[in-house]
PDB file of C-alpha atoms in Angstrom:
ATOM      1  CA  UNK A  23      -1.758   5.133 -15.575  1.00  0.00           C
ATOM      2  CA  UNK A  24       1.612   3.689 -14.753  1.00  0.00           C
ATOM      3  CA  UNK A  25       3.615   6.212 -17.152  1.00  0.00           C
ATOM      4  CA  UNK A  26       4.127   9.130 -15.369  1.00  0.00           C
ATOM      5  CA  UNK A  27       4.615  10.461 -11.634  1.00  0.00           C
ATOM      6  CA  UNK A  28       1.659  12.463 -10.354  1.00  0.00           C
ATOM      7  CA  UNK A  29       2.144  15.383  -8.345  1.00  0.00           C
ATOM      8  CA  UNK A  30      -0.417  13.816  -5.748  1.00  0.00           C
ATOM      9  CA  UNK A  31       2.508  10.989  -5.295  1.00  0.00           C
ATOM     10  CA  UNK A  32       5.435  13.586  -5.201  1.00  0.00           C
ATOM     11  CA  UNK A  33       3.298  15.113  -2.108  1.00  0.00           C
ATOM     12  CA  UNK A  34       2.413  11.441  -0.523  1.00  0.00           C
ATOM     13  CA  UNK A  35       6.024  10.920  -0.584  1.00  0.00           C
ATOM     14  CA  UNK A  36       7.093  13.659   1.174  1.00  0.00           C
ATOM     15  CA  UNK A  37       4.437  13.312   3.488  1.00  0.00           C
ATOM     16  CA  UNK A  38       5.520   9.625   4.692  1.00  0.00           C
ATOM     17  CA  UNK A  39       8.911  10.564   4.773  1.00  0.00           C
ATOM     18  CA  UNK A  40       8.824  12.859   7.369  1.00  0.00           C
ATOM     19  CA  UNK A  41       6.023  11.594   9.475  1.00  0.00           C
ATOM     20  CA  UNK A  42       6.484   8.184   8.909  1.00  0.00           C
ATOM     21  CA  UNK A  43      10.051   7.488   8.968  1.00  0.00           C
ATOM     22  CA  UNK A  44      11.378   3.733   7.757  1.00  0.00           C
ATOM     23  CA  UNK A  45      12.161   2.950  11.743  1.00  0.00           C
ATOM     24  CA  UNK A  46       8.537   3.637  12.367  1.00  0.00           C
ATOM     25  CA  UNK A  47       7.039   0.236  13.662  1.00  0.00           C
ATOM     26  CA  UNK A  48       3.053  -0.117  14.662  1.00  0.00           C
ATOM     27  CA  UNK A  49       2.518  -3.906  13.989  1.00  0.00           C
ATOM     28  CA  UNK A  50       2.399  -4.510  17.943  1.00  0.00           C
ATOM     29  CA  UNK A  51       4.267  -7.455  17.537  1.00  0.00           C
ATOM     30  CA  UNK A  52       6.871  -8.178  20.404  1.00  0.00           C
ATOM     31  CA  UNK A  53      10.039  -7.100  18.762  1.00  0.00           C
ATOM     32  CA  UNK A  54      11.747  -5.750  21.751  1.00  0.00           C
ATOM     33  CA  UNK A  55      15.516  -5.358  21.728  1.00  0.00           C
ATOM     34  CA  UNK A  56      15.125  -5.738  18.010  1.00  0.00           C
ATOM     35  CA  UNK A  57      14.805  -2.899  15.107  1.00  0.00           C
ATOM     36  CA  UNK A  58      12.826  -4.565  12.778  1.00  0.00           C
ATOM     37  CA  UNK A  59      12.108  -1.796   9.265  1.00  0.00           C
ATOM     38  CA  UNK A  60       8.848  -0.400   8.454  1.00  0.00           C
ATOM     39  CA  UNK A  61       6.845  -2.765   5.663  1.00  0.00           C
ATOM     40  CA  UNK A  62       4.994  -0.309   3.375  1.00  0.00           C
ATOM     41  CA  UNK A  63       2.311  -1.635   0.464  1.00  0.00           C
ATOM     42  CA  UNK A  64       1.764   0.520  -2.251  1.00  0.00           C
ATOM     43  CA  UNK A  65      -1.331   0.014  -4.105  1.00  0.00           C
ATOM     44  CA  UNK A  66      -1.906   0.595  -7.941  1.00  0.00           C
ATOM     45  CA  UNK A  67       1.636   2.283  -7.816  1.00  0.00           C
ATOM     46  CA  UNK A  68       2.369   2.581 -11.324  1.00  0.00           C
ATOM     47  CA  UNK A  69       5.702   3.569 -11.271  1.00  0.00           C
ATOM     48  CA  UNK A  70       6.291   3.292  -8.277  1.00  0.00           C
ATOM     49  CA  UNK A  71       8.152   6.349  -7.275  1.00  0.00           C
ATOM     50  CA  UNK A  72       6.823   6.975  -3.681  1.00  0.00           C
ATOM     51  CA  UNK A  73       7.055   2.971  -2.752  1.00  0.00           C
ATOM     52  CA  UNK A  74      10.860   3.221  -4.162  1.00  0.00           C
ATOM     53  CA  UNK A  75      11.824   6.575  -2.523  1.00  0.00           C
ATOM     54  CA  UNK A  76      10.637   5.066   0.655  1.00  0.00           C
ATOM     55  CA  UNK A  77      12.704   2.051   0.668  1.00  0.00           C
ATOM     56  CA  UNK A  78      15.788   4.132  -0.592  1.00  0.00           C
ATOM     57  CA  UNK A  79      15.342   5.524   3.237  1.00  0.00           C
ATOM     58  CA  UNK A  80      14.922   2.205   4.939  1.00  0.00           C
ATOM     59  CA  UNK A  81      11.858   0.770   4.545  1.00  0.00           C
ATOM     60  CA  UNK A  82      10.617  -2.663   3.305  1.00  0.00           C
ATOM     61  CA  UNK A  83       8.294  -2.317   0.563  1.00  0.00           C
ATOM     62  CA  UNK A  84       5.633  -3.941  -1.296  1.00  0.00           C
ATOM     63  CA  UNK A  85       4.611  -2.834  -4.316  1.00  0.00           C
ATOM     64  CA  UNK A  86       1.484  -3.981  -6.496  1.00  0.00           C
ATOM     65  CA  UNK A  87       0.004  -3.054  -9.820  1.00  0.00           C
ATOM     66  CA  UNK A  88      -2.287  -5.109 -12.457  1.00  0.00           C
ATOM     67  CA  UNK A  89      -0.360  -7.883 -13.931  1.00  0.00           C
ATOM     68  CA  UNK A  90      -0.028  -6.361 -17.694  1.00  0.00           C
ATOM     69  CA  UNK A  91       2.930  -3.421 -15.519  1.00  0.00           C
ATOM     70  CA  UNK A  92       4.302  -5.648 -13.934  1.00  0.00           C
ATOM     71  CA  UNK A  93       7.204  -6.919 -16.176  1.00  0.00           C
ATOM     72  CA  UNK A  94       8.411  -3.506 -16.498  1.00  0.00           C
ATOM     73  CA  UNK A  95       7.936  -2.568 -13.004  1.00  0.00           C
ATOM     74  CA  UNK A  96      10.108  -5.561 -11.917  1.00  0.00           C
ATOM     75  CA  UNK A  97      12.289  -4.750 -14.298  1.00  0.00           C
ATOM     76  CA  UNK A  98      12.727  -1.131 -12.872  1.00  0.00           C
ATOM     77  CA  UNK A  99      12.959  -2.096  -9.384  1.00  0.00           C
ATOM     78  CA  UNK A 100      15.641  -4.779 -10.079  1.00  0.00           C
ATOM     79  CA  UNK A 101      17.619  -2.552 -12.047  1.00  0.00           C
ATOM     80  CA  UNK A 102      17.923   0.439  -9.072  1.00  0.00           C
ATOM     81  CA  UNK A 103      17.938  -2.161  -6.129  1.00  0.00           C
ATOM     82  CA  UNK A 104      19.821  -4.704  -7.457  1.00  0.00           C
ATOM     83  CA  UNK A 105      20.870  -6.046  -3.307  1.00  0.00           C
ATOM     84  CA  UNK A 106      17.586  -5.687  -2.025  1.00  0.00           C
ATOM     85  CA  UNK A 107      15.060  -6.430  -4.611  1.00  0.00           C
ATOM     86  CA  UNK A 108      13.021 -10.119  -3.927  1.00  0.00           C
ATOM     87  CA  UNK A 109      11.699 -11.912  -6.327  1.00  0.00           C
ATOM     88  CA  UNK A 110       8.972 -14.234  -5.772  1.00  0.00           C
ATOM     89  CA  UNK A 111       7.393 -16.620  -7.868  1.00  0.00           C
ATOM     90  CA  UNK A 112       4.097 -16.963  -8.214  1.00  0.00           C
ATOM     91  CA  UNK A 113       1.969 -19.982  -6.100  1.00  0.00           C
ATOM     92  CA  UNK A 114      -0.607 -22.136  -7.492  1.00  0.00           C
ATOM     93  CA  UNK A 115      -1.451 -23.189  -4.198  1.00  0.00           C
ATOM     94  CA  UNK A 116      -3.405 -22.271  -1.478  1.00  0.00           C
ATOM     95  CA  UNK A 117      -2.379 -19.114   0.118  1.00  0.00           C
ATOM     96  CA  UNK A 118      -2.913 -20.889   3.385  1.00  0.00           C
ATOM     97  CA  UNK A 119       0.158 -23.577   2.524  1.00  0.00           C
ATOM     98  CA  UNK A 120       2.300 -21.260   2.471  1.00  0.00           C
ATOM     99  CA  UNK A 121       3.126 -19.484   5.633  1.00  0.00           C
ATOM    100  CA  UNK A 122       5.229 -16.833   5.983  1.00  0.00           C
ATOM    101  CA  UNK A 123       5.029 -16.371   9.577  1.00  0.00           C
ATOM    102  CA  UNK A 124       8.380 -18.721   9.373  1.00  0.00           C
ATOM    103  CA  UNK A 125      10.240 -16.012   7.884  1.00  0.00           C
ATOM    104  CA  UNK A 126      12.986 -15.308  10.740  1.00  0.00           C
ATOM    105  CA  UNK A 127      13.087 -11.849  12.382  1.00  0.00           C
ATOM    106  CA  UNK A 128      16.535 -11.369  11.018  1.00  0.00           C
ATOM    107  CA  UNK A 129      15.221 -11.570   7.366  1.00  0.00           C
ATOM    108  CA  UNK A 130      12.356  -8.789   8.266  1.00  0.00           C
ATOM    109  CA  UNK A 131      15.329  -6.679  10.277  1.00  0.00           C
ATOM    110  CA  UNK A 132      16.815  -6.338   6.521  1.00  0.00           C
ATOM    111  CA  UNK A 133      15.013  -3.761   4.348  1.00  0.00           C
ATOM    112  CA  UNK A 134      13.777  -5.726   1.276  1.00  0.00           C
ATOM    113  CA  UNK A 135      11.535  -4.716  -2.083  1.00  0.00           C
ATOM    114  CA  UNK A 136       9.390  -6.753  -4.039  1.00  0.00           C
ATOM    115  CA  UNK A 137       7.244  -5.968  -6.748  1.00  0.00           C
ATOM    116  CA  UNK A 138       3.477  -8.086  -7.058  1.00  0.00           C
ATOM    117  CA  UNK A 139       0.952  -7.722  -8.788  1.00  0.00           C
ATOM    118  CA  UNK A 140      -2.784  -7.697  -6.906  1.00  0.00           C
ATOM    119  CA  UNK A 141      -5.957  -7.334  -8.245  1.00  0.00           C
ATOM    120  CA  UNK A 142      -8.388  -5.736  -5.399  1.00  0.00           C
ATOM    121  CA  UNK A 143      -9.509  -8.380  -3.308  1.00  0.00           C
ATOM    122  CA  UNK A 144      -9.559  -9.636   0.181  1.00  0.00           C
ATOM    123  CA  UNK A 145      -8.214 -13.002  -0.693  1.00  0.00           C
ATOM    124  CA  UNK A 146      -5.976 -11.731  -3.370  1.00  0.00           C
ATOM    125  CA  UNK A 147      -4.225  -9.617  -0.759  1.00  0.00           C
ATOM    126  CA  UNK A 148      -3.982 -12.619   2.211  1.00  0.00           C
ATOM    127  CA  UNK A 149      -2.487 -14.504  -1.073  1.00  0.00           C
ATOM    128  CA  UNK A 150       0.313 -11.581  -1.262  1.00  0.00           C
ATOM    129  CA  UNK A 151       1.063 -12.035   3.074  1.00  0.00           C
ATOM    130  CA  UNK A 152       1.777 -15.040   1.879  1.00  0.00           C
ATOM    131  CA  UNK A 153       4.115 -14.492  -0.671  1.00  0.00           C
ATOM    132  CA  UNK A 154       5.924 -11.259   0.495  1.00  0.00           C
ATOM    133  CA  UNK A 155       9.181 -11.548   3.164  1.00  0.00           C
ATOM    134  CA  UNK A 156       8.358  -7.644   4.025  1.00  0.00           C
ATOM    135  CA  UNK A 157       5.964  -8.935   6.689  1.00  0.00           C
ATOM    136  CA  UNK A 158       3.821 -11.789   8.024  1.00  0.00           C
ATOM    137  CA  UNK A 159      -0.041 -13.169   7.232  1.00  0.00           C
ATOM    138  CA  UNK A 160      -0.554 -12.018  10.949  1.00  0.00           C
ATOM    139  CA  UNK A 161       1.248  -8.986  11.230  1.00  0.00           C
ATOM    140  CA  UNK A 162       0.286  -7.037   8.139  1.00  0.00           C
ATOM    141  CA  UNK A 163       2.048  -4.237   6.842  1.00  0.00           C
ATOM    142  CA  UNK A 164       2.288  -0.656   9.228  1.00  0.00           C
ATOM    143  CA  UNK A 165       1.902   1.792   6.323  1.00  0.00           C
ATOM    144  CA  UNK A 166      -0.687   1.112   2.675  1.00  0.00           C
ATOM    145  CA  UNK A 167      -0.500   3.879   0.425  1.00  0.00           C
ATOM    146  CA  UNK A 168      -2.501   4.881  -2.299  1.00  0.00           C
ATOM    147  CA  UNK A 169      -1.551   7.534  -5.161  1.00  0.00           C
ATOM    148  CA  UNK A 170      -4.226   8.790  -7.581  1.00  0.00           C
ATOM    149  CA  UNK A 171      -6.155   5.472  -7.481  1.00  0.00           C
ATOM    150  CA  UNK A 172      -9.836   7.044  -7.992  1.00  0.00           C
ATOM    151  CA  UNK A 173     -11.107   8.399 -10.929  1.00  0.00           C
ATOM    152  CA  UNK A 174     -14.463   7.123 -12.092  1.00  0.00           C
ATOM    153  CA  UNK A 175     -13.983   8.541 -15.939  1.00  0.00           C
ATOM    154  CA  UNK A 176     -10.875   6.065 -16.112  1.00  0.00           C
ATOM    155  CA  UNK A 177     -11.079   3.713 -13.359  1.00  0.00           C
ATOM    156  CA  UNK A 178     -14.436   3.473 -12.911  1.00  0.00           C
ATOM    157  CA  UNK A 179     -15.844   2.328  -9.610  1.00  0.00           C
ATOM    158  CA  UNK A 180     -12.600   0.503  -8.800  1.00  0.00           C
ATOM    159  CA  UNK A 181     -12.814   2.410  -6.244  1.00  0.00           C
ATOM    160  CA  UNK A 182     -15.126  -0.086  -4.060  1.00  0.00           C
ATOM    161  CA  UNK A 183     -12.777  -2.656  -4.327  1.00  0.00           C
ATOM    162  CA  UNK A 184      -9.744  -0.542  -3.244  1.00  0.00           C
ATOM    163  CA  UNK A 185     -12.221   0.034  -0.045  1.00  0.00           C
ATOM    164  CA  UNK A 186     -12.031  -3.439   0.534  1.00  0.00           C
ATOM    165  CA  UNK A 187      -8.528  -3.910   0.296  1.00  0.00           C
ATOM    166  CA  UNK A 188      -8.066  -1.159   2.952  1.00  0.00           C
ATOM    167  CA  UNK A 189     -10.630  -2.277   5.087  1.00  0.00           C
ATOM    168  CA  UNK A 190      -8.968  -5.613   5.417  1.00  0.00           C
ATOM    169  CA  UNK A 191      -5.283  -4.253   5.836  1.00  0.00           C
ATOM    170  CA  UNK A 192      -6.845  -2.766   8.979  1.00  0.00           C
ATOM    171  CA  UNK A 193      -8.736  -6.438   9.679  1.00  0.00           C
ATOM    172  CA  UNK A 194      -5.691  -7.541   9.746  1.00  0.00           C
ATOM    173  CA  UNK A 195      -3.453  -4.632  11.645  1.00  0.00           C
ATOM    174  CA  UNK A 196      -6.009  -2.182  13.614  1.00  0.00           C
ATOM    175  CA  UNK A 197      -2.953  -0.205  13.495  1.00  0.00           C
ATOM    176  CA  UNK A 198      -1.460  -0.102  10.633  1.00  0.00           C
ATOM    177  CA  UNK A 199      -2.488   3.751   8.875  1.00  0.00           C
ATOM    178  CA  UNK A 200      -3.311   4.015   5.488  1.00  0.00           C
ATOM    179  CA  UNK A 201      -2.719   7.332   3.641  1.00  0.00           C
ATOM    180  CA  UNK A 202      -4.778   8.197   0.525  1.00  0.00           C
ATOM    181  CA  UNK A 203      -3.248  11.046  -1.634  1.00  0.00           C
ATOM    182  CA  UNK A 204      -5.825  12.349  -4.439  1.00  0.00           C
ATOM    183  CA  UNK A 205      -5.402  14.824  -7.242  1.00  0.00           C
ATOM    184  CA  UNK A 206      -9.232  16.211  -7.358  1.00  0.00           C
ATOM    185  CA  UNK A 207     -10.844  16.345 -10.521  1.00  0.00           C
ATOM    186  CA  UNK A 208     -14.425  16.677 -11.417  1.00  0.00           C
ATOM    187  CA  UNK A 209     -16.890  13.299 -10.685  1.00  0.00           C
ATOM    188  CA  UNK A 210     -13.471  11.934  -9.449  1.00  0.00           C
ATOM    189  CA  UNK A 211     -15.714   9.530  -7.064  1.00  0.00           C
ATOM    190  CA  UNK A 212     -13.489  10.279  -4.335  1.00  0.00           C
ATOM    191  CA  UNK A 213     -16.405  11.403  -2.237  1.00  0.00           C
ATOM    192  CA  UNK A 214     -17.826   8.163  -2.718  1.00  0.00           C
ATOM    193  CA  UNK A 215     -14.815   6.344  -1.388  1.00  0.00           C
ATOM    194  CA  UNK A 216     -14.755   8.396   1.331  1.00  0.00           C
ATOM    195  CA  UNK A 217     -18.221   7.543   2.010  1.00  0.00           C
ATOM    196  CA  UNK A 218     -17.873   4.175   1.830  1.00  0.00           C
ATOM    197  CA  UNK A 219     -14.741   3.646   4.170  1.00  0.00           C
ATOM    198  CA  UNK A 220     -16.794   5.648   7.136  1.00  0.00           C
ATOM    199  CA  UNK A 221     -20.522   3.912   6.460  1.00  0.00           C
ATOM    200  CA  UNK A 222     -19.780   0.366   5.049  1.00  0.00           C
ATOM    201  CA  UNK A 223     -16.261  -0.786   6.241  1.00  0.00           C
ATOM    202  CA  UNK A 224     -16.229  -2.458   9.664  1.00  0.00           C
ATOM    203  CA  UNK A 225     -12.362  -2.386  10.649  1.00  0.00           C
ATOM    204  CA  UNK A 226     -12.229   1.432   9.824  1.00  0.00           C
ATOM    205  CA  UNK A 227     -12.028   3.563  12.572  1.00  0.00           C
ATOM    206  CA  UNK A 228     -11.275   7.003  11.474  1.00  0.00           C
ATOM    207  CA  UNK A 229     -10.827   8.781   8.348  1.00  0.00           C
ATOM    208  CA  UNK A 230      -9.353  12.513   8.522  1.00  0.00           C
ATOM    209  CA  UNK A 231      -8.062  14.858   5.957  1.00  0.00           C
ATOM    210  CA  UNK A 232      -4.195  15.646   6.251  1.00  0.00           C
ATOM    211  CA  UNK A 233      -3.652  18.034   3.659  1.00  0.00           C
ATOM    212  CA  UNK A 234      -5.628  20.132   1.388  1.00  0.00           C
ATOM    213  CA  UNK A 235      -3.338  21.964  -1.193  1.00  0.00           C
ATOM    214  CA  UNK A 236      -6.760  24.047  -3.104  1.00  0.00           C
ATOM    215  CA  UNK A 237      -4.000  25.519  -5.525  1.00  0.00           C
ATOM    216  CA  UNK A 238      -2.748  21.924  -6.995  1.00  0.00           C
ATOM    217  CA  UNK A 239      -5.704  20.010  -6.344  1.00  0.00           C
ATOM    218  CA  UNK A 240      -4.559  17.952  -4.098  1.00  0.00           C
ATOM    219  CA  UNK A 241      -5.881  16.306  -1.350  1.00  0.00           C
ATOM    220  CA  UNK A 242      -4.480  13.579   1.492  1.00  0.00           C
ATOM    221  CA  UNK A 243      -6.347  11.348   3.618  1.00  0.00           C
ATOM    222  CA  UNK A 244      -5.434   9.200   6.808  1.00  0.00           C
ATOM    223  CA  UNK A 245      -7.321   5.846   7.701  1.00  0.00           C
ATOM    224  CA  UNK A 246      -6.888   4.023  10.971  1.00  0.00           C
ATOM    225  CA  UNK A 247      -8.397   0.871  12.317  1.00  0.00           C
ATOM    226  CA  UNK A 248     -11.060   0.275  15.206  1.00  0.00           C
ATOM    227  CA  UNK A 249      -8.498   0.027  18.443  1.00  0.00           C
TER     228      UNK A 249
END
């Protein structure tokens, strides 16, 4: 993981770039007369592609991996958006002392990418909202992606966890849409996920397939919140 681009990414980013253009907004925040960009997390991105083609078009974009990728990630990110790549340094504190919802509109108008590194968690994610200038604790991000996360042979069930992350995304934003793009492969545990998002997560509200592509395996996956 993290060394190559899959082909279930390549599709993921096509997908989001024509459907879910960088001036698409769904936060439902009052941002009239203002264009503020689309905030996009990436989850177990690897390289990163998708999450980097995205913000090439406009978007602001978060992008987390396990800690051990992220020097090079960071270093990848900085090194082909050298203007709009944040840093951030890492708190010791409470998540809760540190509130991003003071970050002014004008700095989330400007199309921004960070790279973080997140272990699947619900608090481990609020602790990102606070860290991130993409977005705010109470707004969430509009778009979470997910390439190739599920395997069970590799990953194992990691898969629960990255349930959990999404369910709480929607916690937070009931309409923000999360997009799953999956390369199938036998005992994957995709099925499982699946499963799990439509029986045991509370804030999900639909799950629907998107795209089934039988000749490269490939299948994407659309999650929305309980409206």
């Amino acid at each position: 993981p993290g060394t190559r681009v899959w082909r279930a990414a390549i599709r993921a980013a096509h997908y989001l770039a024509t459907t879910y253009p960088p001036n698409y907004s769904n936060n439902g925040s009052s941002n009239e007369g203002t264009k503020m960009t689309t905030s996009l997390l990436e989850l177990g991105c690897g390289l990163g592609v998708p999450g980097m083609i995205y913000h090439a078009l406009g978007g602001s974009v978060v992008l987390t991996d396990q800690e051990e990728v992220m020097s090079q990630l960071e270093k990848n990110v900085e090194m082909n958006f050298t203007e709009s790549y944040t840093s951030c340094p890492h708190h010791d504190n409470d998540y809760e002392s540190n509130d991003t919802e003071n970050t002014s509109k004008n700095d989330r108008q400007k199309a921004t990418i960070q790279a973080l590194p997140l272990n699947w968690s619900r608090p481990s994610l609020h602790k990102l909202l606070s860290q991130t200038t993409c977005t705010s604790p109470t707004n969430g991000f509009d778009i979470v992606l997910n390439c190739d996360c599920i395997y069970e042979p590799l990953y194992g069930k990691s898969w629960m966890y990255l349930a959990e992350v999404i369910d709480e995304c929607l916690k937070i934003n009931p309409k923000c849409v999360v997009l799953t793009s999956v390369e199938r492969r036998n005992g994957d545990g995709v099925d499982k996920f699946l499963k799990r998002l439509i029986d045991e997560e509370k804030h999900v509200g639909s799950v629907s397939k998107i795209l089934e592509d039988q000749g490269d395996c490939i299948e994407m996956y659309l999650c929305t919140g309980c409206l």
